[in-house]
mmCIF file of C-alpha atoms in Angstrom:
data_model
loop_
_atom_site.group_PDB
_atom_site.id
_atom_site.type_symbol
_atom_site.label_atom_id
_atom_site.label_comp_id
_atom_site.label_asym_id
_atom_site.label_seq_id
_atom_site.Cartn_x
_atom_site.Cartn_y
_atom_site.Cartn_z
ATOM 1 C CA ILE A 30 -0.024 -0.009 0.005
ATOM 2 C CA ALA A 31 1.360 3.145 -0.899
ATOM 3 C CA GLY A 32 1.890 5.790 1.958
ATOM 4 C CA ILE A 33 4.354 7.056 4.049
ATOM 5 C CA THR A 34 5.790 4.573 6.745
ATOM 6 C CA GLN A 35 7.245 5.562 10.248
ATOM 7 C CA ALA A 36 9.667 3.583 12.774
ATOM 8 C CA PRO A 37 9.462 3.058 15.416
ATOM 9 C CA THR A 38 5.847 3.116 16.214
ATOM 10 C CA SER A 39 6.727 4.215 19.897
ATOM 11 C CA GLN A 40 9.838 4.575 21.767
ATOM 12 C CA ILE A 41 11.410 5.139 25.450
ATOM 13 C CA LEU A 42 14.678 6.367 25.564
ATOM 14 C CA ALA A 43 17.099 7.812 28.421
ATOM 15 C CA ALA A 44 17.866 11.327 28.384
ATOM 16 C CA GLY A 45 21.184 12.473 26.845
ATOM 17 C CA ARG A 46 20.753 9.496 24.232
ATOM 18 C CA ARG A 47 20.905 9.490 20.263
ATOM 19 C CA MET A 48 17.987 8.550 18.202
ATOM 20 C CA THR A 49 16.745 8.480 14.599
ATOM 21 C CA LEU A 50 13.478 8.538 13.433
ATOM 22 C CA ARG A 51 13.004 7.189 9.805
ATOM 23 C CA CYS A 52 10.620 8.312 7.823
ATOM 24 C CA THR A 53 10.085 6.702 4.011
ATOM 25 C CA GLN A 54 7.484 7.395 1.346
ATOM 26 C CA ASP A 55 6.913 5.791 -1.947
ATOM 27 C CA MET A 56 4.582 8.422 -3.930
ATOM 28 C CA ARG A 57 7.890 10.039 -5.153
ATOM 29 C CA HIS A 58 6.989 13.448 -3.357
ATOM 30 C CA ASN A 59 9.204 15.971 -3.971
ATOM 31 C CA ALA A 60 8.922 17.589 -0.190
ATOM 32 C CA MET A 61 8.913 15.856 3.266
ATOM 33 C CA TYR A 62 8.451 17.821 6.521
ATOM 34 C CA TRP A 63 8.659 16.374 10.284
ATOM 35 C CA TYR A 64 6.458 18.001 12.758
ATOM 36 C CA ARG A 65 5.923 17.348 16.696
ATOM 37 C CA GLN A 66 2.054 17.363 18.142
ATOM 38 C CA ASP A 67 1.902 18.333 21.581
ATOM 39 C CA LEU A 68 -1.170 18.710 23.784
ATOM 40 C CA GLY A 69 -2.179 22.338 23.904
ATOM 41 C CA LEU A 70 0.390 23.132 21.152
ATOM 42 C CA GLY A 71 -0.869 21.365 18.363
ATOM 43 C CA LEU A 72 1.327 20.389 15.248
ATOM 44 C CA ARG A 73 4.714 22.381 14.880
ATOM 45 C CA LEU A 74 7.164 21.969 12.141
ATOM 46 C CA ILE A 75 10.654 21.022 12.985
ATOM 47 C CA HIS A 76 12.645 20.635 9.733
ATOM 48 C CA TYR A 77 11.187 20.152 5.963
ATOM 49 C CA SER A 78 12.912 19.078 2.763
ATOM 50 C CA ASN A 79 11.263 21.055 -0.295
ATOM 51 C CA THR A 80 13.641 18.276 -2.882
ATOM 52 C CA ALA A 81 15.828 15.811 -2.764
ATOM 53 C CA GLY A 82 19.473 17.384 -1.372
ATOM 54 C CA THR A 83 17.868 20.385 0.264
ATOM 55 C CA THR A 84 16.575 20.465 4.019
ATOM 56 C CA GLY A 85 15.028 24.192 5.863
ATOM 57 C CA LYS A 86 14.315 24.665 9.647
ATOM 58 C CA GLY A 87 10.631 25.102 10.663
ATOM 59 C CA GLU A 88 9.366 26.819 13.627
ATOM 60 C CA VAL A 89 10.853 24.489 16.283
ATOM 61 C CA PRO A 90 14.438 22.944 14.942
ATOM 62 C CA ASP A 91 16.493 23.157 17.873
ATOM 63 C CA GLY A 92 17.947 20.002 19.157
ATOM 64 C CA TYR A 93 17.022 18.184 15.614
ATOM 65 C CA SER A 94 18.821 17.683 12.446
ATOM 66 C CA VAL A 95 17.584 16.368 9.247
ATOM 67 C CA SER A 96 19.018 15.007 5.857
ATOM 68 C CA ARG A 97 17.664 14.320 2.659
ATOM 69 C CA ALA A 98 19.975 11.927 0.301
ATOM 70 C CA ASN A 99 17.358 10.905 -1.603
ATOM 71 C CA THR A 100 13.481 11.329 -2.712
ATOM 72 C CA ASP A 101 12.228 8.336 -0.096
ATOM 73 C CA ASP A 102 13.793 8.867 3.173
ATOM 74 C CA PHE A 103 13.803 11.929 5.505
ATOM 75 C CA PRO A 104 15.556 11.016 8.992
ATOM 76 C CA LEU A 105 15.249 13.291 12.184
ATOM 77 C CA THR A 106 17.815 12.867 14.481
ATOM 78 C CA LEU A 107 17.985 13.792 17.879
ATOM 79 C CA ALA A 108 21.565 14.246 18.645
ATOM 80 C CA SER A 109 20.813 13.937 22.495
ATOM 81 C CA ALA A 110 17.551 13.611 24.064
ATOM 82 C CA VAL A 111 16.026 15.666 26.294
ATOM 83 C CA PRO A 112 12.666 15.311 28.122
ATOM 84 C CA SER A 113 11.283 18.553 26.961
ATOM 85 C CA GLN A 114 11.382 16.416 23.017
ATOM 86 C CA THR A 115 9.158 13.937 24.502
ATOM 87 C CA SER A 116 6.018 14.301 22.327
ATOM 88 C CA VAL A 117 4.769 12.742 18.886
ATOM 89 C CA TYR A 118 6.447 12.960 16.018
ATOM 90 C CA PHE A 119 4.256 13.004 12.233
ATOM 91 C CA CYS A 120 6.367 12.905 9.147
ATOM 92 C CA ALA A 121 4.760 14.009 6.202
ATOM 93 C CA SER A 122 5.015 14.563 2.365
ATOM 94 C CA SER A 123 3.631 16.230 -0.637
ATOM 95 C CA ASP A 124 3.807 16.310 -4.321
ATOM 96 C CA ASN A 125 5.098 19.822 -4.129
ATOM 97 C CA PRO A 126 5.219 22.445 -1.173
ATOM 98 C CA ASN A 127 1.826 24.029 -2.391
ATOM 99 C CA GLN A 128 -0.044 20.879 -2.708
ATOM 100 C CA PRO A 129 -1.476 19.442 0.612
ATOM 101 C CA GLN A 130 0.288 17.025 2.906
ATOM 102 C CA HIS A 131 -0.040 13.636 3.769
ATOM 103 C CA PHE A 132 0.699 12.335 7.071
ATOM 104 C CA GLY A 133 2.313 8.796 8.228
ATOM 105 C CA ASP A 134 1.090 7.303 11.496
ATOM 106 C CA GLY A 135 3.285 9.028 13.726
ATOM 107 C CA THR A 136 6.100 7.902 16.830
ATOM 108 C CA ARG A 137 5.567 8.568 20.253
ATOM 109 C CA LEU A 138 8.716 9.205 22.014
ATOM 110 C CA SER A 139 8.945 9.581 25.397
ATOM 111 C CA ILE A 140 12.620 11.049 26.766
ATOM 112 C CA LEU A 141 12.971 10.312 30.138
ATOM 113 C CA ARG B 9 -2.436 36.889 18.909
ATOM 114 C CA LYS B 10 -1.962 33.188 17.320
ATOM 115 C CA GLU B 11 -1.526 33.095 13.848
ATOM 116 C CA VAL B 12 -4.305 30.474 13.790
ATOM 117 C CA GLU B 13 -6.893 30.416 16.576
ATOM 118 C CA GLN B 14 -9.730 27.642 16.786
ATOM 119 C CA ASP B 15 -12.282 27.024 20.132
ATOM 120 C CA PRO B 16 -11.190 23.557 21.154
ATOM 121 C CA GLY B 17 -14.624 22.913 22.161
ATOM 122 C CA PRO B 18 -15.766 19.842 22.927
ATOM 123 C CA PHE B 19 -18.810 20.550 20.652
ATOM 124 C CA ASN B 20 -21.146 17.942 22.016
ATOM 125 C CA VAL B 21 -23.677 17.390 19.231
ATOM 126 C CA PRO B 22 -26.390 14.575 18.713
ATOM 127 C CA GLU B 23 -26.608 12.534 15.779
ATOM 128 C CA GLY B 24 -28.344 14.127 12.427
ATOM 129 C CA ALA B 25 -27.211 17.976 13.550
ATOM 130 C CA THR B 26 -25.218 20.642 11.877
ATOM 131 C CA VAL B 27 -22.051 21.991 13.471
ATOM 132 C CA ALA B 28 -20.116 24.128 12.409
ATOM 133 C CA PHE B 29 -17.065 25.381 13.437
ATOM 134 C CA ASN B 30 -14.554 28.642 12.616
ATOM 135 C CA CYS B 31 -11.090 28.996 12.390
ATOM 136 C CA THR B 32 -9.807 32.422 12.521
ATOM 137 C CA TYR B 33 -6.247 33.585 11.162
ATOM 138 C CA SER B 34 -4.084 36.972 11.467
ATOM 139 C CA ASN B 35 -1.958 37.070 8.332
ATOM 140 C CA SER B 36 -4.643 39.219 5.853
ATOM 141 C CA ALA B 37 -2.316 37.682 2.685
ATOM 142 C CA SER B 38 -2.595 34.058 3.587
ATOM 143 C CA GLN B 39 -3.000 32.002 0.507
ATOM 144 C CA SER B 40 -3.978 29.031 1.208
ATOM 145 C CA PHE B 41 -6.306 26.894 3.555
ATOM 146 C CA PHE B 42 -7.127 23.215 4.271
ATOM 147 C CA TRP B 43 -9.373 20.989 6.810
ATOM 148 C CA TYR B 44 -7.566 17.994 8.684
ATOM 149 C CA ARG B 45 -9.098 15.597 10.775
ATOM 150 C CA GLN B 46 -7.344 13.852 13.350
ATOM 151 C CA ASP B 47 -8.938 10.671 15.295
ATOM 152 C CA CYS B 48 -7.458 9.988 18.628
ATOM 153 C CA ARG B 49 -3.982 8.520 18.573
ATOM 154 C CA LYS B 50 -3.893 8.703 14.939
ATOM 155 C CA GLU B 51 -2.339 11.001 12.219
ATOM 156 C CA PRO B 52 -4.425 14.210 10.462
ATOM 157 C CA LYS B 53 -5.881 12.962 7.373
ATOM 158 C CA LEU B 54 -6.895 15.748 4.775
ATOM 159 C CA LEU B 55 -10.708 16.261 4.999
ATOM 160 C CA MET B 56 -10.973 19.042 2.160
ATOM 161 C CA SER B 57 -9.485 22.417 0.716
ATOM 162 C CA VAL B 58 -10.981 25.651 1.098
ATOM 163 C CA TYR B 59 -11.768 27.517 -2.177
ATOM 164 C CA SER B 60 -12.180 31.468 -2.330
ATOM 165 C CA SER B 61 -15.669 30.373 -3.445
ATOM 166 C CA GLY B 62 -16.638 27.903 -1.027
ATOM 167 C CA ASN B 63 -16.652 24.063 -1.505
ATOM 168 C CA GLU B 64 -18.944 21.012 -0.497
ATOM 169 C CA ASP B 65 -18.271 17.724 -0.336
ATOM 170 C CA GLY B 66 -21.022 15.541 0.389
ATOM 171 C CA ARG B 67 -21.861 16.537 4.146
ATOM 172 C CA PHE B 68 -19.240 19.142 4.520
ATOM 173 C CA THR B 69 -18.907 22.518 3.651
ATOM 174 C CA ALA B 70 -15.991 24.718 3.824
ATOM 175 C CA GLN B 71 -15.839 28.815 3.382
ATOM 176 C CA LEU B 72 -13.150 31.434 3.013
ATOM 177 C CA ASN B 73 -14.375 35.036 4.657
ATOM 178 C CA ARG B 74 -11.145 36.944 3.905
ATOM 179 C CA ALA B 75 -12.666 40.022 5.081
ATOM 180 C CA SER B 76 -12.854 38.697 8.315
ATOM 181 C CA GLN B 77 -10.437 36.346 8.192
ATOM 182 C CA TYR B 78 -11.825 33.345 8.973
ATOM 183 C CA ILE B 79 -12.485 29.570 7.544
ATOM 184 C CA SER B 80 -15.428 27.579 8.527
ATOM 185 C CA LEU B 81 -16.394 24.048 8.054
ATOM 186 C CA LEU B 82 -20.052 22.971 8.371
ATOM 187 C CA ILE B 83 -21.400 19.553 8.681
ATOM 188 C CA ARG B 84 -24.631 18.573 8.158
ATOM 189 C CA ASP B 85 -26.457 15.397 8.943
ATOM 190 C CA SER B 86 -23.841 14.224 11.774
ATOM 191 C CA LYS B 87 -22.671 10.522 12.075
ATOM 192 C CA LEU B 88 -20.851 9.336 15.143
ATOM 193 C CA SER B 89 -18.264 8.350 13.030
ATOM 194 C CA ASP B 90 -17.792 12.287 12.162
ATOM 195 C CA SER B 91 -16.310 12.185 16.188
ATOM 196 C CA ALA B 92 -12.665 13.286 15.918
ATOM 197 C CA THR B 93 -10.396 16.541 16.344
ATOM 198 C CA TYR B 94 -10.791 19.088 13.066
ATOM 199 C CA LEU B 95 -7.606 21.694 12.721
ATOM 200 C CA CYS B 96 -7.562 24.255 10.551
ATOM 201 C CA VAL B 97 -4.683 25.141 8.290
ATOM 202 C CA VAL B 98 -3.388 28.217 6.900
ATOM 203 C CA ILE B 99 -0.682 29.004 4.547
ATOM 204 C CA PRO B 100 0.533 32.610 4.843
ATOM 205 C CA SER B 101 1.504 34.356 1.244
ATOM 206 C CA GLY B 102 5.182 34.192 0.145
ATOM 207 C CA THR B 103 5.556 30.446 1.959
ATOM 208 C CA TYR B 104 4.233 27.206 1.655
ATOM 209 C CA LYS B 105 4.657 26.192 5.528
ATOM 210 C CA TYR B 106 1.380 25.019 7.291
ATOM 211 C CA ILE B 107 0.835 27.054 10.386
ATOM 212 C CA PHE B 108 -1.964 24.509 12.093
ATOM 213 C CA GLY B 109 -4.536 25.196 14.478
ATOM 214 C CA THR B 110 -5.068 23.291 17.897
ATOM 215 C CA GLY B 111 -8.023 21.871 16.885
ATOM 216 C CA THR B 112 -11.580 21.935 17.855
ATOM 217 C CA ARG B 113 -13.022 18.335 18.801
ATOM 218 C CA LEU B 114 -15.969 17.398 18.099
ATOM 219 C CA LYS B 115 -18.593 14.548 19.880
ATOM 220 C CA VAL B 116 -21.468 13.417 18.195
ATOM 221 C CA LEU B 117 -23.145 11.612 20.423
ATOM 222 C CA ALA B 118 -26.549 8.944 19.819
#
């Protein structure tokens, strides 16, 4: 089934550890995005990529990094996790930046 | 003032009722608007785009009021399965970045 796959589904992580959230899409979409969703704050953009080889910072980029080596994959890395990064993380993609975005199932991350 | 604001609800309505939500935005030059639906512990899913002239998709009607800077979503003949959180999205002019509202929660009661 075509779509966006995120892994892991959930994770409990000790503070200070490094963690990479994976996101893969098979729709050949040019643009990809990472959001975090926190109660009362809604979805906030962390990083985005309008096309393979390029990335940009969103609203809350600090503590996160991304790469876009190819069209399909857009991993999000927490270099040294902190408790405030406990959240639900959604990856999304769109054919082009001005087209509707489609979301993956999300990753629930808890930092202890 | 937040860039995008929604009444969090919950809106509790009986089956068959008509319910409407508004979403206000602060950037008058905003160019594109969407409504998404999110079920509990699930990902947001696109419900519909919002066009300047208004648009309808079955029981759902979306409208844009640029003068007052809000978009609306009307749901007719509510079903139990419509229970969810409805998120509005605004894309400011000059950018393709989504600005999400925090969502309005709808509960349709039997």
